[in-house]
Amino acid sequence: MNFQIEGLRAWAPGLESEDDWRAWCNAPVVVPDDQQQPDVSFLPAMQRRRLSRLARMLFHVAWPLAEGRGPLPLVFASRHGETPRTLAILNELAKGEPLSPTQFSLSVHNAIIGLWSILREDNSEMTAMAAAGDGLEQAMLEASGLLAEGAPAVLLVIAEELPPDLYTAYIDDVPFSYALALLLKPGKTWTLSLAPAESGLPAAWPHPLNLLRALHGGQRTLTHYWKDRQWTWSRNEA
């Protein structure tokens, strides 16, 4: 797969500016996650009210990249999705309480891209997906297909929210909440290739964060292993 990264934005608690991320990429640490909310003040208050924290993360990183553009296909990837919202619904079920239809409809995996489509007034093709440890690459496959079909640009967003404490024993791949948005265009600046692999060293950080480190550090290649797959990102410019 060949493509060009036209723009990117990232968010995590306490990491908002490019300087913040550059400093973190040089010396990565687990940042305190105290349920800080990303800024979505560009949306009317009535519209902001329906957005979960995960939705706000997506809107915060993606909206500026889409600003002033026409129809823009979107690929949204999240392995765990709306865990706080779904846990609240499960607790209501356990207590025998009636469920909120609104909360249920907003908990499904494609609810966020539905809200994005409505608030952007954009009926472009949009996909919500849940992949495991190589969710970023799976999203890139989807985005590359859209580019190959003639889309002039595709917005890719991958986001994970720190899960509730109840899930700590089961979810170990989200050190803190984060979101990464990439504006992709046709080109040959980058190549993403896939090869079979028997094993690889486990990464210290989720792969989207490692990609950010590679981008900020000017790395020419980045390799990511997941199960029997080896993904290699290569920067092709001279």
Short mmCIF file of N, CA and C in Angstrom, two decimals, residues 93-237:
data_model
loop_
_atom_site.label_atom_id
_atom_site.label_comp_id
_atom_site.label_asym_id
_atom_site.label_seq_id
_atom_site.Cartn_x
_atom_site.Cartn_y
_atom_site.Cartn_z
N LEU A 93 -28.72 -3.37 33.69
CA LEU A 93 -29.35 -4.68 33.47
C LEU A 93 -29.25 -5.54 34.73
N ALA A 94 -28.08 -5.54 35.36
CA ALA A 94 -27.87 -6.36 36.56
C ALA A 94 -28.81 -5.94 37.70
N LYS A 95 -29.14 -4.66 37.75
CA LYS A 95 -30.03 -4.15 38.80
C LYS A 95 -31.50 -4.24 38.42
N GLY A 96 -31.77 -4.71 37.20
CA GLY A 96 -33.15 -4.81 36.76
C GLY A 96 -33.78 -3.48 36.42
N GLU A 97 -32.96 -2.48 36.16
CA GLU A 97 -33.47 -1.15 35.84
C GLU A 97 -33.74 -1.05 34.34
N PRO A 98 -34.69 -0.20 33.95
CA PRO A 98 -34.96 -0.02 32.52
C PRO A 98 -33.79 0.66 31.83
N LEU A 99 -33.52 0.22 30.62
CA LEU A 99 -32.40 0.77 29.86
C LEU A 99 -32.82 2.04 29.12
N SER A 100 -31.88 2.94 28.99
CA SER A 100 -32.10 4.16 28.22
C SER A 100 -31.89 3.85 26.74
N PRO A 101 -32.90 4.01 25.91
CA PRO A 101 -32.72 3.78 24.47
C PRO A 101 -31.63 4.67 23.88
N THR A 102 -31.53 5.89 24.38
CA THR A 102 -30.50 6.80 23.86
C THR A 102 -29.11 6.29 24.20
N GLN A 103 -28.90 5.88 25.47
CA GLN A 103 -27.59 5.38 25.87
C GLN A 103 -27.23 4.11 25.11
N PHE A 104 -28.23 3.24 24.88
CA PHE A 104 -27.95 2.02 24.13
C PHE A 104 -27.56 2.35 22.70
N SER A 105 -28.31 3.24 22.06
CA SER A 105 -28.01 3.55 20.66
C SER A 105 -26.65 4.21 20.51
N LEU A 106 -26.22 4.96 21.53
CA LEU A 106 -24.93 5.62 21.45
C LEU A 106 -23.77 4.71 21.87
N SER A 107 -24.07 3.51 22.35
CA SER A 107 -23.01 2.60 22.81
C SER A 107 -22.50 1.70 21.68
N VAL A 108 -23.26 1.56 20.60
CA VAL A 108 -22.85 0.65 19.54
C VAL A 108 -21.62 1.22 18.83
N HIS A 109 -20.89 0.34 18.15
CA HIS A 109 -19.55 0.71 17.69
C HIS A 109 -19.57 1.76 16.58
N ASN A 110 -20.64 1.82 15.82
CA ASN A 110 -20.67 2.81 14.73
C ASN A 110 -21.44 4.07 15.10
N ALA A 111 -21.79 4.22 16.38
CA ALA A 111 -22.56 5.41 16.78
C ALA A 111 -21.74 6.69 16.59
N ILE A 112 -20.45 6.63 16.86
CA ILE A 112 -19.62 7.84 16.78
C ILE A 112 -19.54 8.34 15.34
N ILE A 113 -19.35 7.42 14.39
CA ILE A 113 -19.27 7.89 13.00
C ILE A 113 -20.64 8.35 12.53
N GLY A 114 -21.72 7.82 13.12
CA GLY A 114 -23.05 8.33 12.80
C GLY A 114 -23.20 9.78 13.25
N LEU A 115 -22.73 10.07 14.47
CA LEU A 115 -22.77 11.45 14.97
C LEU A 115 -21.89 12.35 14.11
N TRP A 116 -20.72 11.84 13.73
CA TRP A 116 -19.82 12.62 12.87
C TRP A 116 -20.51 12.96 11.55
N SER A 117 -21.16 11.97 10.94
CA SER A 117 -21.84 12.19 9.67
C SER A 117 -22.93 13.25 9.81
N ILE A 118 -23.69 13.19 10.91
CA ILE A 118 -24.78 14.14 11.13
C ILE A 118 -24.23 15.55 11.36
N LEU A 119 -23.25 15.68 12.25
CA LEU A 119 -22.76 17.00 12.60
C LEU A 119 -21.94 17.63 11.48
N ARG A 120 -21.29 16.80 10.67
CA ARG A 120 -20.55 17.30 9.51
C ARG A 120 -21.44 17.47 8.28
N GLU A 121 -22.66 16.90 8.37
CA GLU A 121 -23.56 16.88 7.22
C GLU A 121 -22.85 16.27 6.01
N ASP A 122 -22.26 15.11 6.26
CA ASP A 122 -21.44 14.43 5.27
C ASP A 122 -21.93 13.00 5.14
N ASN A 123 -22.38 12.63 3.94
CA ASN A 123 -22.86 11.26 3.73
C ASN A 123 -21.86 10.41 2.97
N SER A 124 -20.57 10.75 3.11
CA SER A 124 -19.52 9.94 2.50
C SER A 124 -19.48 8.54 3.13
N GLU A 125 -18.81 7.63 2.44
CA GLU A 125 -18.65 6.28 2.99
C GLU A 125 -17.84 6.34 4.28
N MET A 126 -18.35 5.70 5.33
CA MET A 126 -17.67 5.69 6.62
C MET A 126 -17.72 4.30 7.21
N THR A 127 -16.65 3.91 7.88
CA THR A 127 -16.53 2.56 8.43
C THR A 127 -16.05 2.64 9.86
N ALA A 128 -16.70 1.87 10.74
CA ALA A 128 -16.23 1.68 12.11
C ALA A 128 -15.79 0.24 12.26
N MET A 129 -14.60 0.03 12.78
CA MET A 129 -14.08 -1.32 12.88
C MET A 129 -13.41 -1.56 14.23
N ALA A 130 -13.41 -2.82 14.64
CA ALA A 130 -12.76 -3.22 15.88
C ALA A 130 -11.81 -4.36 15.55
N ALA A 131 -10.53 -4.07 15.51
CA ALA A 131 -9.51 -5.09 15.28
C ALA A 131 -8.66 -5.20 16.54
N ALA A 132 -7.81 -6.18 16.58
CA ALA A 132 -7.03 -6.42 17.79
C ALA A 132 -5.75 -5.60 17.77
N GLY A 133 -4.61 -6.27 17.89
CA GLY A 133 -3.36 -5.54 18.07
C GLY A 133 -2.83 -4.83 16.85
N ASP A 134 -3.38 -5.13 15.67
CA ASP A 134 -2.96 -4.39 14.48
C ASP A 134 -4.14 -3.63 13.87
N GLY A 135 -4.93 -3.03 14.74
CA GLY A 135 -6.09 -2.27 14.29
C GLY A 135 -5.72 -1.11 13.40
N LEU A 136 -4.58 -0.47 13.66
CA LEU A 136 -4.16 0.65 12.82
C LEU A 136 -3.92 0.18 11.39
N GLU A 137 -3.24 -0.95 11.24
CA GLU A 137 -2.96 -1.46 9.90
C GLU A 137 -4.24 -1.94 9.21
N GLN A 138 -5.14 -2.56 9.95
CA GLN A 138 -6.40 -2.98 9.36
C GLN A 138 -7.19 -1.76 8.87
N ALA A 139 -7.15 -0.68 9.64
CA ALA A 139 -7.81 0.56 9.21
C ALA A 139 -7.13 1.13 7.97
N MET A 140 -5.80 0.99 7.89
CA MET A 140 -5.08 1.46 6.72
C MET A 140 -5.49 0.67 5.48
N LEU A 141 -5.74 -0.62 5.63
CA LEU A 141 -6.22 -1.43 4.50
C LEU A 141 -7.54 -0.87 3.97
N GLU A 142 -8.44 -0.56 4.90
CA GLU A 142 -9.74 -0.01 4.50
C GLU A 142 -9.56 1.35 3.83
N ALA A 143 -8.74 2.20 4.41
CA ALA A 143 -8.51 3.53 3.85
C ALA A 143 -7.85 3.44 2.48
N SER A 144 -6.90 2.52 2.32
CA SER A 144 -6.22 2.37 1.04
C SER A 144 -7.19 1.91 -0.05
N GLY A 145 -8.14 1.06 0.33
CA GLY A 145 -9.15 0.65 -0.63
C GLY A 145 -9.99 1.82 -1.10
N LEU A 146 -10.34 2.73 -0.19
CA LEU A 146 -11.11 3.91 -0.56
C LEU A 146 -10.31 4.82 -1.50
N LEU A 147 -9.02 4.98 -1.18
CA LEU A 147 -8.16 5.79 -2.05
C LEU A 147 -8.05 5.16 -3.45
N ALA A 148 -7.92 3.83 -3.47
CA ALA A 148 -7.80 3.13 -4.75
C ALA A 148 -9.07 3.24 -5.58
N GLU A 149 -10.20 3.42 -4.92
CA GLU A 149 -11.47 3.56 -5.63
C GLU A 149 -11.72 4.99 -6.10
N GLY A 150 -10.77 5.88 -5.79
CA GLY A 150 -10.90 7.24 -6.32
C GLY A 150 -11.14 8.33 -5.31
N ALA A 151 -11.21 8.01 -4.03
CA ALA A 151 -11.39 9.06 -3.03
C ALA A 151 -10.15 9.97 -3.03
N PRO A 152 -10.32 11.29 -3.12
CA PRO A 152 -9.15 12.18 -3.13
C PRO A 152 -8.44 12.25 -1.79
N ALA A 153 -9.16 11.91 -0.72
CA ALA A 153 -8.57 11.90 0.62
C ALA A 153 -9.44 11.04 1.53
N VAL A 154 -8.85 10.50 2.56
CA VAL A 154 -9.55 9.68 3.55
C VAL A 154 -9.05 10.08 4.93
N LEU A 155 -9.98 10.21 5.85
CA LEU A 155 -9.63 10.51 7.24
C LEU A 155 -9.64 9.21 8.03
N LEU A 156 -8.53 8.90 8.68
CA LEU A 156 -8.42 7.69 9.51
C LEU A 156 -8.24 8.13 10.96
N VAL A 157 -9.06 7.58 11.84
CA VAL A 157 -8.95 7.88 13.27
C VAL A 157 -8.92 6.58 14.05
N ILE A 158 -7.95 6.46 14.94
CA ILE A 158 -7.91 5.33 15.86
C ILE A 158 -7.86 5.89 17.28
N ALA A 159 -8.73 5.37 18.15
CA ALA A 159 -8.85 5.94 19.50
C ALA A 159 -9.19 4.84 20.50
N GLU A 160 -8.63 4.97 21.68
CA GLU A 160 -8.93 4.06 22.78
C GLU A 160 -9.07 4.89 24.06
N GLU A 161 -10.08 4.55 24.84
CA GLU A 161 -10.27 5.22 26.13
C GLU A 161 -9.85 4.28 27.25
N LEU A 162 -9.16 4.82 28.26
CA LEU A 162 -8.78 4.00 29.41
C LEU A 162 -10.03 3.35 29.99
N PRO A 163 -10.07 2.01 30.07
CA PRO A 163 -11.30 1.34 30.50
C PRO A 163 -11.54 1.50 32.00
N PRO A 164 -12.76 1.28 32.44
CA PRO A 164 -13.06 1.30 33.88
C PRO A 164 -12.21 0.27 34.62
N ASP A 165 -12.03 0.50 35.91
CA ASP A 165 -11.18 -0.37 36.73
C ASP A 165 -11.60 -1.84 36.66
N LEU A 166 -12.88 -2.10 36.48
CA LEU A 166 -13.37 -3.47 36.44
C LEU A 166 -12.69 -4.28 35.34
N TYR A 167 -12.26 -3.59 34.27
CA TYR A 167 -11.66 -4.28 33.13
C TYR A 167 -10.14 -4.39 33.21
N THR A 168 -9.55 -3.92 34.28
CA THR A 168 -8.09 -3.88 34.37
C THR A 168 -7.45 -5.25 34.15
N ALA A 169 -8.08 -6.28 34.66
CA ALA A 169 -7.50 -7.63 34.53
C ALA A 169 -7.64 -8.19 33.12
N TYR A 170 -8.45 -7.55 32.28
CA TYR A 170 -8.74 -8.09 30.96
C TYR A 170 -8.22 -7.23 29.82
N ILE A 171 -8.04 -5.95 30.06
CA ILE A 171 -7.57 -5.03 29.02
C ILE A 171 -6.24 -4.45 29.48
N ASP A 172 -5.16 -4.84 28.79
CA ASP A 172 -3.84 -4.39 29.22
C ASP A 172 -3.10 -3.62 28.13
N ASP A 173 -3.83 -3.21 27.08
CA ASP A 173 -3.17 -2.55 25.96
C ASP A 173 -3.56 -1.07 25.82
N VAL A 174 -4.12 -0.49 26.88
CA VAL A 174 -4.47 0.93 26.86
C VAL A 174 -3.86 1.58 28.10
N PRO A 175 -2.62 2.06 28.00
CA PRO A 175 -1.97 2.66 29.17
C PRO A 175 -2.62 3.97 29.61
N PHE A 176 -3.20 4.67 28.66
CA PHE A 176 -3.97 5.89 28.93
C PHE A 176 -4.79 6.18 27.68
N SER A 177 -5.77 7.03 27.82
CA SER A 177 -6.62 7.35 26.67
C SER A 177 -5.82 8.10 25.62
N TYR A 178 -6.09 7.78 24.36
CA TYR A 178 -5.39 8.48 23.27
C TYR A 178 -6.22 8.41 22.00
N ALA A 179 -5.97 9.36 21.11
CA ALA A 179 -6.61 9.36 19.80
C ALA A 179 -5.61 9.90 18.79
N LEU A 180 -5.59 9.29 17.61
CA LEU A 180 -4.71 9.72 16.52
C LEU A 180 -5.54 9.81 15.25
N ALA A 181 -5.43 10.94 14.55
CA ALA A 181 -6.11 11.13 13.27
C ALA A 181 -5.07 11.37 12.19
N LEU A 182 -5.24 10.69 11.06
CA LEU A 182 -4.37 10.85 9.90
C LEU A 182 -5.22 11.25 8.70
N LEU A 183 -4.81 12.29 8.00
CA LEU A 183 -5.44 12.66 6.75
C LEU A 183 -4.58 12.05 5.64
N LEU A 184 -5.15 11.10 4.93
CA LEU A 184 -4.41 10.32 3.93
C LEU A 184 -4.81 10.74 2.53
N LYS A 185 -3.83 10.77 1.64
CA LYS A 185 -4.07 11.07 0.23
C LYS A 185 -3.29 10.09 -0.64
N PRO A 186 -3.68 9.94 -1.90
CA PRO A 186 -2.89 9.09 -2.79
C PRO A 186 -1.47 9.64 -2.92
N GLY A 187 -0.51 8.76 -3.02
CA GLY A 187 0.88 9.17 -3.15
C GLY A 187 1.80 8.02 -2.83
N LYS A 188 3.08 8.29 -2.88
CA LYS A 188 4.07 7.24 -2.62
C LYS A 188 5.07 7.66 -1.56
N THR A 189 4.64 8.60 -0.70
CA THR A 189 5.53 9.03 0.37
C THR A 189 5.76 7.91 1.38
N TRP A 190 4.71 7.10 1.62
CA TRP A 190 4.78 6.00 2.55
C TRP A 190 4.36 4.70 1.86
N THR A 191 4.94 3.61 2.33
CA THR A 191 4.53 2.27 1.91
C THR A 191 4.28 1.44 3.16
N LEU A 192 3.17 0.73 3.17
CA LEU A 192 2.87 -0.22 4.24
C LEU A 192 2.82 -1.61 3.62
N SER A 193 3.67 -2.50 4.11
CA SER A 193 3.75 -3.85 3.55
C SER A 193 3.51 -4.89 4.63
N LEU A 194 3.09 -6.06 4.20
CA LEU A 194 2.76 -7.16 5.10
C LEU A 194 3.55 -8.40 4.71
N ALA A 195 4.09 -9.08 5.71
CA ALA A 195 4.81 -10.32 5.49
C ALA A 195 4.50 -11.28 6.63
N PRO A 196 4.58 -12.59 6.37
CA PRO A 196 4.36 -13.55 7.45
C PRO A 196 5.51 -13.48 8.45
N ALA A 197 5.19 -13.74 9.70
CA ALA A 197 6.21 -13.71 10.75
C ALA A 197 5.86 -14.74 11.81
N GLU A 198 6.89 -15.39 12.32
CA GLU A 198 6.67 -16.38 13.37
C GLU A 198 6.52 -15.70 14.73
N SER A 199 7.31 -14.67 14.96
CA SER A 199 7.23 -13.99 16.25
C SER A 199 7.96 -12.66 16.14
N GLY A 200 7.74 -11.82 17.11
CA GLY A 200 8.41 -10.54 17.16
C GLY A 200 8.41 -10.01 18.58
N LEU A 201 9.29 -9.11 18.87
CA LEU A 201 9.34 -8.54 20.21
C LEU A 201 8.08 -7.73 20.49
N PRO A 202 7.47 -7.89 21.66
CA PRO A 202 6.29 -7.09 21.98
C PRO A 202 6.66 -5.61 22.09
N ALA A 203 5.78 -4.76 21.59
CA ALA A 203 6.04 -3.32 21.63
C ALA A 203 5.77 -2.77 23.02
N ALA A 204 6.52 -1.76 23.38
CA ALA A 204 6.35 -1.16 24.70
C ALA A 204 5.10 -0.30 24.77
N TRP A 205 4.64 0.21 23.63
CA TRP A 205 3.49 1.10 23.58
C TRP A 205 2.53 0.63 22.50
N PRO A 206 1.26 1.01 22.62
CA PRO A 206 0.33 0.71 21.53
C PRO A 206 0.87 1.24 20.21
N HIS A 207 0.57 0.51 19.13
CA HIS A 207 1.21 0.84 17.86
C HIS A 207 0.91 2.26 17.36
N PRO A 208 -0.30 2.80 17.53
CA PRO A 208 -0.52 4.19 17.11
C PRO A 208 0.45 5.16 17.78
N LEU A 209 0.78 4.90 19.06
CA LEU A 209 1.73 5.77 19.76
C LEU A 209 3.14 5.55 19.23
N ASN A 210 3.47 4.32 18.88
CA ASN A 210 4.78 4.07 18.28
C ASN A 210 4.91 4.73 16.91
N LEU A 211 3.80 4.78 16.15
CA LEU A 211 3.84 5.48 14.87
C LEU A 211 4.08 6.97 15.09
N LEU A 212 3.43 7.54 16.09
CA LEU A 212 3.68 8.95 16.41
C LEU A 212 5.14 9.18 16.75
N ARG A 213 5.73 8.28 17.51
CA ARG A 213 7.15 8.42 17.86
C ARG A 213 8.01 8.36 16.61
N ALA A 214 7.67 7.46 15.69
CA ALA A 214 8.44 7.34 14.45
C ALA A 214 8.31 8.61 13.61
N LEU A 215 7.09 9.16 13.53
CA LEU A 215 6.87 10.36 12.74
C LEU A 215 7.62 11.55 13.32
N HIS A 216 7.54 11.72 14.64
CA HIS A 216 8.24 12.84 15.27
C HIS A 216 9.75 12.65 15.26
N GLY A 217 10.20 11.40 15.27
CA GLY A 217 11.64 11.14 15.28
C GLY A 217 12.26 11.04 13.91
N GLY A 218 11.45 11.15 12.86
CA GLY A 218 11.98 11.08 11.50
C GLY A 218 12.45 9.70 11.10
N GLN A 219 11.93 8.65 11.76
CA GLN A 219 12.33 7.29 11.39
C GLN A 219 11.90 6.98 9.95
N ARG A 220 12.72 6.23 9.25
CA ARG A 220 12.39 5.86 7.87
C ARG A 220 11.62 4.55 7.81
N THR A 221 11.75 3.71 8.83
CA THR A 221 11.00 2.45 8.85
C THR A 221 10.48 2.19 10.26
N LEU A 222 9.39 1.47 10.31
CA LEU A 222 8.80 1.06 11.58
C LEU A 222 8.17 -0.31 11.36
N THR A 223 8.53 -1.27 12.20
CA THR A 223 8.01 -2.63 12.07
C THR A 223 7.12 -2.96 13.26
N HIS A 224 5.98 -3.56 12.95
CA HIS A 224 5.01 -3.92 13.98
C HIS A 224 4.61 -5.38 13.80
N TYR A 225 4.73 -6.16 14.87
CA TYR A 225 4.38 -7.57 14.83
C TYR A 225 3.05 -7.78 15.55
N TRP A 226 2.22 -8.61 14.96
CA TRP A 226 1.01 -9.04 15.65
C TRP A 226 0.67 -10.45 15.18
N LYS A 227 0.68 -11.40 16.12
CA LYS A 227 0.44 -12.80 15.83
C LYS A 227 1.40 -13.28 14.74
N ASP A 228 0.88 -13.73 13.59
CA ASP A 228 1.77 -14.24 12.55
C ASP A 228 1.98 -13.21 11.44
N ARG A 229 1.80 -11.93 11.78
CA ARG A 229 1.91 -10.89 10.77
C ARG A 229 3.01 -9.89 11.13
N GLN A 230 3.75 -9.48 10.13
CA GLN A 230 4.76 -8.43 10.29
C GLN A 230 4.42 -7.28 9.34
N TRP A 231 4.08 -6.16 9.93
CA TRP A 231 3.76 -4.96 9.16
C TRP A 231 4.97 -4.04 9.16
N THR A 232 5.32 -3.52 8.00
CA THR A 232 6.45 -2.60 7.89
C THR A 232 6.02 -1.30 7.24
N TRP A 233 6.22 -0.20 7.97
CA TRP A 233 5.96 1.15 7.45
C TRP A 233 7.29 1.71 6.95
N SER A 234 7.30 2.19 5.71
CA SER A 234 8.53 2.70 5.12
C SER A 234 8.28 4.11 4.57
N ARG A 235 9.16 5.02 4.96
CA ARG A 235 9.10 6.39 4.43
C ARG A 235 9.97 6.44 3.17
N ASN A 236 9.42 6.89 2.06
CA ASN A 236 10.08 6.73 0.77
C ASN A 236 10.74 7.99 0.24
N GLU A 237 10.51 9.14 0.86
CA GLU A 237 11.08 10.34 0.27
C GLU A 237 12.61 10.32 0.38
#
